[in-house]
Amino acid sequence: MTELPVPALSLVALIGISGSGKSTFAGRHFAPSQVLSSDGFRAMVADDENDQSASAAAFDALHYVAGKRLAGGRLTVVDATNVQDHARTNLVALARAHDVLPVAIVLDLPEDEAWARTQRRPDRTFDRPVLARQSRDLRRTLKKLSREGFRTVHVLRGHEEIEAATIRLQP
Ligand code: GTP
Ligand code: MG
């Protein structure tokens, strides 16, 4: 078991390719109300969690709610791939604007394993190149995370580390 220290008042960005287990991890370690997921917000604004054309509106709404939570001093977890630079830049800026610590938790599952899981999911229909691109973005992300302003960076490599991790909130 590995305990990951996380400041009690922080904005936690989960980072990982589709199928890496972000939503499962969030559900295991955080209360449902603490977790804002891109899928949930796509569903909210467009009735379809897979509608990528709804992403802009979904993230607008997600950031708005995250800001309200942080203003109220509430730990907030963002469940989205966050492998693209602009996604993380927005989250670091949001955390700074509310004077809370941006935390990154990376779920680095091999692409083959994530793809195998995805094949078993009825709710995911994207093609392999989409996952390959996310993987490339993640590799680049890993090299520059701490420089981007994340004050705490936890990287979990492989399903065993991911499954063994627990969160320890720090006052
Ligand atoms: P996206 O929402 O598509 O980005 O994926 P995600 O990163 O949220 O992955 P999700 O948590 O939905 O998990 C994907 C699949 O892997 C699901 O079928 C889960 O049941 C399975 N899974 C998730 N976490 C674990 C884990 O820790 N161990 C195992 N064995 N399976 C897992
Ligand atoms: Mg998910």
PDB file of C-alpha atoms and ligand atoms in Angstrom:
ATOM      1  CA  MET A   1       0.000   0.000   0.000  1.00  0.00           C
ATOM      2  CA  THR A   2       1.305   3.432  -0.915  1.00  0.00           C
ATOM      3  CA  GLU A   3      -0.128   6.492   0.764  1.00  0.00           C
ATOM      4  CA  LEU A   4      -0.221   9.547  -1.437  1.00  0.00           C
ATOM      5  CA  PRO A   5      -0.182  12.753   0.600  1.00  0.00           C
ATOM      6  CA  VAL A   6      -2.663  15.290  -0.764  1.00  0.00           C
ATOM      7  CA  PRO A   7      -3.308  18.710   0.799  1.00  0.00           C
ATOM      8  CA  ALA A   8      -6.870  18.797   2.123  1.00  0.00           C
ATOM      9  CA  LEU A   9      -7.540  21.989   0.201  1.00  0.00           C
ATOM     10  CA  SER A  10      -6.317  21.317  -3.269  1.00  0.00           C
ATOM     11  CA  LEU A  11      -7.385  20.968  -6.849  1.00  0.00           C
ATOM     12  CA  VAL A  12      -6.498  17.420  -7.840  1.00  0.00           C
ATOM     13  CA  ALA A  13      -6.024  16.755 -11.542  1.00  0.00           C
ATOM     14  CA  LEU A  14      -6.235  13.087 -12.418  1.00  0.00           C
ATOM     15  CA  ILE A  15      -4.126  12.490 -15.508  1.00  0.00           C
ATOM     16  CA  GLY A  16      -4.257   9.403 -17.686  1.00  0.00           C
ATOM     17  CA  ILE A  17      -5.309   8.001 -21.029  1.00  0.00           C
ATOM     18  CA  SER A  18      -8.813   6.667 -21.525  1.00  0.00           C
ATOM     19  CA  GLY A  19      -9.189   3.353 -19.746  1.00  0.00           C
ATOM     20  CA  SER A  20      -6.342   4.005 -17.325  1.00  0.00           C
ATOM     21  CA  GLY A  21      -8.822   3.900 -14.452  1.00  0.00           C
ATOM     22  CA  LYS A  22      -9.315   7.553 -13.517  1.00  0.00           C
ATOM     23  CA  SER A  23     -13.040   7.337 -12.784  1.00  0.00           C
ATOM     24  CA  THR A  24     -12.583   4.095 -10.869  1.00  0.00           C
ATOM     25  CA  PHE A  25      -9.769   5.652  -8.838  1.00  0.00           C
ATOM     26  CA  ALA A  26     -11.830   8.765  -8.144  1.00  0.00           C
ATOM     27  CA  GLY A  27     -14.779   6.673  -7.014  1.00  0.00           C
ATOM     28  CA  ARG A  28     -12.596   4.603  -4.740  1.00  0.00           C
ATOM     29  CA  HIS A  29     -10.831   7.463  -2.978  1.00  0.00           C
ATOM     30  CA  PHE A  30     -13.090  10.505  -3.055  1.00  0.00           C
ATOM     31  CA  ALA A  31     -16.705  11.357  -2.343  1.00  0.00           C
ATOM     32  CA  PRO A  32     -18.899  11.595  -5.454  1.00  0.00           C
ATOM     33  CA  SER A  33     -19.532  15.281  -4.836  1.00  0.00           C
ATOM     34  CA  GLN A  34     -15.796  16.004  -4.814  1.00  0.00           C
ATOM     35  CA  VAL A  35     -15.309  14.601  -8.298  1.00  0.00           C
ATOM     36  CA  LEU A  36     -16.064  16.656 -11.408  1.00  0.00           C
ATOM     37  CA  SER A  37     -15.788  14.534 -14.520  1.00  0.00           C
ATOM     38  CA  SER A  38     -15.646  15.687 -18.116  1.00  0.00           C
ATOM     39  CA  ASP A  39     -18.026  12.839 -18.997  1.00  0.00           C
ATOM     40  CA  GLY A  40     -20.526  13.962 -16.403  1.00  0.00           C
ATOM     41  CA  PHE A  41     -20.438  17.534 -17.657  1.00  0.00           C
ATOM     42  CA  ARG A  42     -20.745  16.464 -21.319  1.00  0.00           C
ATOM     43  CA  ALA A  43     -23.829  14.529 -20.319  1.00  0.00           C
ATOM     44  CA  MET A  44     -25.131  17.525 -18.408  1.00  0.00           C
ATOM     45  CA  VAL A  45     -24.763  19.972 -21.285  1.00  0.00           C
ATOM     46  CA  ALA A  46     -25.383  17.639 -24.256  1.00  0.00           C
ATOM     47  CA  ASP A  47     -27.125  14.477 -22.993  1.00  0.00           C
ATOM     48  CA  ASP A  48     -24.192  12.365 -24.171  1.00  0.00           C
ATOM     49  CA  GLU A  49     -20.982  11.766 -22.234  1.00  0.00           C
ATOM     50  CA  ASN A  50     -19.148  10.830 -25.440  1.00  0.00           C
ATOM     51  CA  ASP A  51     -20.149  13.886 -27.460  1.00  0.00           C
ATOM     52  CA  GLN A  52     -16.741  15.452 -28.067  1.00  0.00           C
ATOM     53  CA  SER A  53     -18.354  18.450 -29.770  1.00  0.00           C
ATOM     54  CA  ALA A  54     -19.736  19.326 -26.338  1.00  0.00           C
ATOM     55  CA  SER A  55     -16.291  19.459 -24.751  1.00  0.00           C
ATOM     56  CA  ALA A  56     -15.883  23.235 -24.783  1.00  0.00           C
ATOM     57  CA  ALA A  57     -19.216  23.819 -23.082  1.00  0.00           C
ATOM     58  CA  ALA A  58     -18.628  20.917 -20.712  1.00  0.00           C
ATOM     59  CA  PHE A  59     -15.241  22.213 -19.557  1.00  0.00           C
ATOM     60  CA  ASP A  60     -16.629  25.728 -19.195  1.00  0.00           C
ATOM     61  CA  ALA A  61     -19.258  24.385 -16.845  1.00  0.00           C
ATOM     62  CA  LEU A  62     -16.782  22.119 -15.064  1.00  0.00           C
ATOM     63  CA  HIS A  63     -14.365  24.993 -14.427  1.00  0.00           C
ATOM     64  CA  TYR A  64     -17.206  27.168 -13.207  1.00  0.00           C
ATOM     65  CA  VAL A  65     -18.322  24.592 -10.650  1.00  0.00           C
ATOM     66  CA  ALA A  66     -14.733  23.834  -9.649  1.00  0.00           C
ATOM     67  CA  GLY A  67     -14.224  27.551  -8.992  1.00  0.00           C
ATOM     68  CA  LYS A  68     -17.302  27.705  -6.773  1.00  0.00           C
ATOM     69  CA  ARG A  69     -16.106  24.679  -4.806  1.00  0.00           C
ATOM     70  CA  LEU A  70     -12.583  26.039  -4.362  1.00  0.00           C
ATOM     71  CA  ALA A  71     -13.952  29.412  -3.307  1.00  0.00           C
ATOM     72  CA  GLY A  72     -15.795  27.519  -0.595  1.00  0.00           C
ATOM     73  CA  GLY A  73     -12.630  25.751   0.495  1.00  0.00           C
ATOM     74  CA  ARG A  74     -13.638  22.358  -0.834  1.00  0.00           C
ATOM     75  CA  LEU A  75     -11.290  19.737  -2.181  1.00  0.00           C
ATOM     76  CA  THR A  76     -12.027  19.209  -5.841  1.00  0.00           C
ATOM     77  CA  VAL A  77     -10.955  16.389  -8.134  1.00  0.00           C
ATOM     78  CA  VAL A  78     -11.037  16.761 -11.908  1.00  0.00           C
ATOM     79  CA  ASP A  79     -11.637  13.445 -13.645  1.00  0.00           C
ATOM     80  CA  ALA A  80     -10.594  14.044 -17.254  1.00  0.00           C
ATOM     81  CA  THR A  81      -7.675  12.782 -19.309  1.00  0.00           C
ATOM     82  CA  ASN A  82      -5.757  16.039 -18.766  1.00  0.00           C
ATOM     83  CA  VAL A  83      -3.052  14.877 -21.174  1.00  0.00           C
ATOM     84  CA  GLN A  84      -3.264  18.070 -23.227  1.00  0.00           C
ATOM     85  CA  ASP A  85      -1.254  21.097 -22.148  1.00  0.00           C
ATOM     86  CA  HIS A  86      -4.134  23.538 -22.248  1.00  0.00           C
ATOM     87  CA  ALA A  87      -6.273  21.357 -19.985  1.00  0.00           C
ATOM     88  CA  ARG A  88      -3.607  21.366 -17.290  1.00  0.00           C
ATOM     89  CA  THR A  89      -2.761  25.047 -17.761  1.00  0.00           C
ATOM     90  CA  ASN A  90      -6.408  25.896 -17.101  1.00  0.00           C
ATOM     91  CA  LEU A  91      -6.450  23.819 -13.926  1.00  0.00           C
ATOM     92  CA  VAL A  92      -3.239  25.310 -12.539  1.00  0.00           C
ATOM     93  CA  ALA A  93      -4.603  28.798 -13.246  1.00  0.00           C
ATOM     94  CA  LEU A  94      -7.891  27.936 -11.555  1.00  0.00           C
ATOM     95  CA  ALA A  95      -6.097  26.629  -8.472  1.00  0.00           C
ATOM     96  CA  ARG A  96      -3.911  29.729  -8.300  1.00  0.00           C
ATOM     97  CA  ALA A  97      -6.896  32.030  -8.711  1.00  0.00           C
ATOM     98  CA  HIS A  98      -8.387  30.437  -5.598  1.00  0.00           C
ATOM     99  CA  ASP A  99      -5.140  30.184  -3.712  1.00  0.00           C
ATOM    100  CA  VAL A 100      -5.231  26.401  -3.457  1.00  0.00           C
ATOM    101  CA  LEU A 101      -2.576  23.864  -4.359  1.00  0.00           C
ATOM    102  CA  PRO A 102      -2.705  22.159  -7.732  1.00  0.00           C
ATOM    103  CA  VAL A 103      -1.990  18.442  -7.369  1.00  0.00           C
ATOM    104  CA  ALA A 104      -1.377  15.970 -10.183  1.00  0.00           C
ATOM    105  CA  ILE A 105      -2.065  12.266  -9.838  1.00  0.00           C
ATOM    106  CA  VAL A 106      -0.953  10.389 -12.938  1.00  0.00           C
ATOM    107  CA  LEU A 107      -2.332   6.946 -13.732  1.00  0.00           C
ATOM    108  CA  ASP A 108       0.252   5.603 -16.136  1.00  0.00           C
ATOM    109  CA  LEU A 109      -1.186   2.341 -17.420  1.00  0.00           C
ATOM    110  CA  PRO A 110       0.405   0.772 -20.519  1.00  0.00           C
ATOM    111  CA  GLU A 111      -1.545   1.631 -23.653  1.00  0.00           C
ATOM    112  CA  ASP A 112      -2.150  -2.047 -24.483  1.00  0.00           C
ATOM    113  CA  GLU A 113      -3.820  -2.651 -21.124  1.00  0.00           C
ATOM    114  CA  ALA A 114      -5.964   0.465 -21.419  1.00  0.00           C
ATOM    115  CA  TRP A 115      -6.985  -0.585 -24.920  1.00  0.00           C
ATOM    116  CA  ALA A 116      -7.891  -4.090 -23.743  1.00  0.00           C
ATOM    117  CA  ARG A 117     -10.095  -2.610 -21.028  1.00  0.00           C
ATOM    118  CA  THR A 118     -11.676  -0.224 -23.494  1.00  0.00           C
ATOM    119  CA  GLN A 119     -12.614  -3.106 -25.791  1.00  0.00           C
ATOM    120  CA  ARG A 120     -14.694  -4.546 -22.967  1.00  0.00           C
ATOM    121  CA  ARG A 121     -16.595  -1.296 -22.387  1.00  0.00           C
ATOM    122  CA  PRO A 122     -19.883  -0.704 -24.161  1.00  0.00           C
ATOM    123  CA  ASP A 123     -19.681   3.014 -23.318  1.00  0.00           C
ATOM    124  CA  ARG A 124     -16.488   3.695 -25.352  1.00  0.00           C
ATOM    125  CA  THR A 125     -16.312   3.581 -29.138  1.00  0.00           C
ATOM    126  CA  PHE A 126     -13.176   5.511 -30.126  1.00  0.00           C
ATOM    127  CA  ASP A 127     -10.465   3.962 -32.290  1.00  0.00           C
ATOM    128  CA  ARG A 128      -6.981   2.945 -31.321  1.00  0.00           C
ATOM    129  CA  PRO A 129      -5.274   6.003 -32.882  1.00  0.00           C
ATOM    130  CA  VAL A 130      -7.157   8.191 -30.400  1.00  0.00           C
ATOM    131  CA  LEU A 131      -5.614   6.242 -27.546  1.00  0.00           C
ATOM    132  CA  ALA A 132      -2.180   6.288 -29.196  1.00  0.00           C
ATOM    133  CA  ARG A 133      -2.325  10.063 -29.431  1.00  0.00           C
ATOM    134  CA  GLN A 134      -3.302  10.321 -25.769  1.00  0.00           C
ATOM    135  CA  SER A 135      -0.338   8.082 -24.924  1.00  0.00           C
ATOM    136  CA  ARG A 136       2.058  10.325 -26.814  1.00  0.00           C
ATOM    137  CA  ASP A 137       0.631  13.368 -25.073  1.00  0.00           C
ATOM    138  CA  LEU A 138       0.998  11.641 -21.711  1.00  0.00           C
ATOM    139  CA  ARG A 139       4.674  10.822 -22.324  1.00  0.00           C
ATOM    140  CA  ARG A 140       5.324  14.499 -23.031  1.00  0.00           C
ATOM    141  CA  THR A 141       3.215  15.505 -20.041  1.00  0.00           C
ATOM    142  CA  LEU A 142       5.284  13.401 -17.657  1.00  0.00           C
ATOM    143  CA  LYS A 143       8.429  15.325 -18.548  1.00  0.00           C
ATOM    144  CA  LYS A 144       7.084  18.732 -17.693  1.00  0.00           C
ATOM    145  CA  LEU A 145       4.412  18.363 -15.005  1.00  0.00           C
ATOM    146  CA  SER A 146       6.310  19.880 -12.113  1.00  0.00           C
ATOM    147  CA  ARG A 147       7.470  22.802 -14.273  1.00  0.00           C
ATOM    148  CA  GLU A 148       3.820  23.549 -15.069  1.00  0.00           C
ATOM    149  CA  GLY A 149       3.113  24.558 -11.491  1.00  0.00           C
ATOM    150  CA  PHE A 150       1.769  21.366  -9.923  1.00  0.00           C
ATOM    151  CA  ARG A 151       3.022  21.495  -6.359  1.00  0.00           C
ATOM    152  CA  THR A 152       2.513  17.815  -5.705  1.00  0.00           C
ATOM    153  CA  VAL A 153       2.982  15.234  -8.443  1.00  0.00           C
ATOM    154  CA  HIS A 154       2.236  11.556  -7.858  1.00  0.00           C
ATOM    155  CA  VAL A 155       2.894   9.120 -10.679  1.00  0.00           C
ATOM    156  CA  LEU A 156       1.423   5.613 -10.392  1.00  0.00           C
ATOM    157  CA  ARG A 157       2.937   3.209 -12.891  1.00  0.00           C
ATOM    158  CA  GLY A 158       1.036   0.088 -13.837  1.00  0.00           C
ATOM    159  CA  HIS A 159      -2.150  -1.417 -12.440  1.00  0.00           C
ATOM    160  CA  GLU A 160      -0.490  -2.740  -9.288  1.00  0.00           C
ATOM    161  CA  GLU A 161       0.678   0.690  -8.147  1.00  0.00           C
ATOM    162  CA  ILE A 162      -2.652   2.185  -9.135  1.00  0.00           C
ATOM    163  CA  GLU A 163      -4.614  -0.431  -7.189  1.00  0.00           C
ATOM    164  CA  ALA A 164      -2.320  -0.235  -4.136  1.00  0.00           C
ATOM    165  CA  ALA A 165      -2.464   3.538  -3.748  1.00  0.00           C
ATOM    166  CA  THR A 166      -4.442   5.287  -1.044  1.00  0.00           C
ATOM    167  CA  ILE A 167      -4.908   8.985  -0.391  1.00  0.00           C
ATOM    168  CA  ARG A 168      -3.841  10.637   2.854  1.00  0.00           C
ATOM    169  CA  LEU A 169      -5.326  14.094   3.243  1.00  0.00           C
ATOM    170  CA  GLN A 170      -3.010  16.539   4.935  1.00  0.00           C
ATOM    171  CA  PRO A 171      -4.432  19.370   7.032  1.00  0.00           C
TER     172      PRO A 171
HETATM  173  P1  GTP B   1     -12.106   7.314 -19.496  1.00  0.00           P
HETATM  174  O1  GTP B   1     -13.246   7.859 -18.727  1.00  0.00           O
HETATM  175  O2  GTP B   1     -12.505   6.690 -20.798  1.00  0.00           O
HETATM  176  O3  GTP B   1     -11.008   8.326 -19.697  1.00  0.00           O
HETATM  177  O4  GTP B   1     -11.459   6.096 -18.673  1.00  0.00           O
HETATM  178  P2  GTP B   1     -11.040   6.067 -17.138  1.00  0.00           P
HETATM  179  O5  GTP B   1      -9.597   6.450 -17.038  1.00  0.00           O
HETATM  180  O6  GTP B   1     -11.994   6.842 -16.318  1.00  0.00           O
HETATM  181  O7  GTP B   1     -11.123   4.532 -16.786  1.00  0.00           O
HETATM  182  P3  GTP B   1     -12.232   3.768 -15.920  1.00  0.00           P
HETATM  183  O8  GTP B   1     -12.062   4.094 -14.471  1.00  0.00           O
HETATM  184  O9  GTP B   1     -13.558   3.971 -16.516  1.00  0.00           O
HETATM  185  O10 GTP B   1     -11.754   2.267 -16.108  1.00  0.00           O
HETATM  186  C1  GTP B   1     -11.745   1.667 -17.397  1.00  0.00           C
HETATM  187  C2  GTP B   1     -11.978   0.182 -17.254  1.00  0.00           C
HETATM  188  O11 GTP B   1     -10.920  -0.396 -16.502  1.00  0.00           O
HETATM  189  C3  GTP B   1     -13.257  -0.143 -16.514  1.00  0.00           C
HETATM  190  O12 GTP B   1     -13.869  -1.229 -17.161  1.00  0.00           O
HETATM  191  C4  GTP B   1     -12.810  -0.529 -15.133  1.00  0.00           C
HETATM  192  O13 GTP B   1     -13.633  -1.513 -14.577  1.00  0.00           O
HETATM  193  C5  GTP B   1     -11.410  -1.059 -15.354  1.00  0.00           C
HETATM  194  N1  GTP B   1     -10.569  -0.673 -14.223  1.00  0.00           N
HETATM  195  C6  GTP B   1     -10.454   0.574 -13.710  1.00  0.00           C
HETATM  196  N2  GTP B   1      -9.605   0.613 -12.683  1.00  0.00           N
HETATM  197  C7  GTP B   1      -9.145  -0.647 -12.544  1.00  0.00           C
HETATM  198  C8  GTP B   1      -8.218  -1.262 -11.656  1.00  0.00           C
HETATM  199  O14 GTP B   1      -7.636  -0.629 -10.762  1.00  0.00           O
HETATM  200  N3  GTP B   1      -7.988  -2.598 -11.828  1.00  0.00           N
HETATM  201  C9  GTP B   1      -8.594  -3.301 -12.797  1.00  0.00           C
HETATM  202  N4  GTP B   1      -8.290  -4.586 -12.896  1.00  0.00           N
HETATM  203  N5  GTP B   1      -9.484  -2.766 -13.639  1.00  0.00           N
HETATM  204  C10 GTP B   1      -9.763  -1.472 -13.522  1.00  0.00           C
HETATM  205 MG    MG B   2     -13.608   8.001 -16.815  1.00  0.00          MG
END
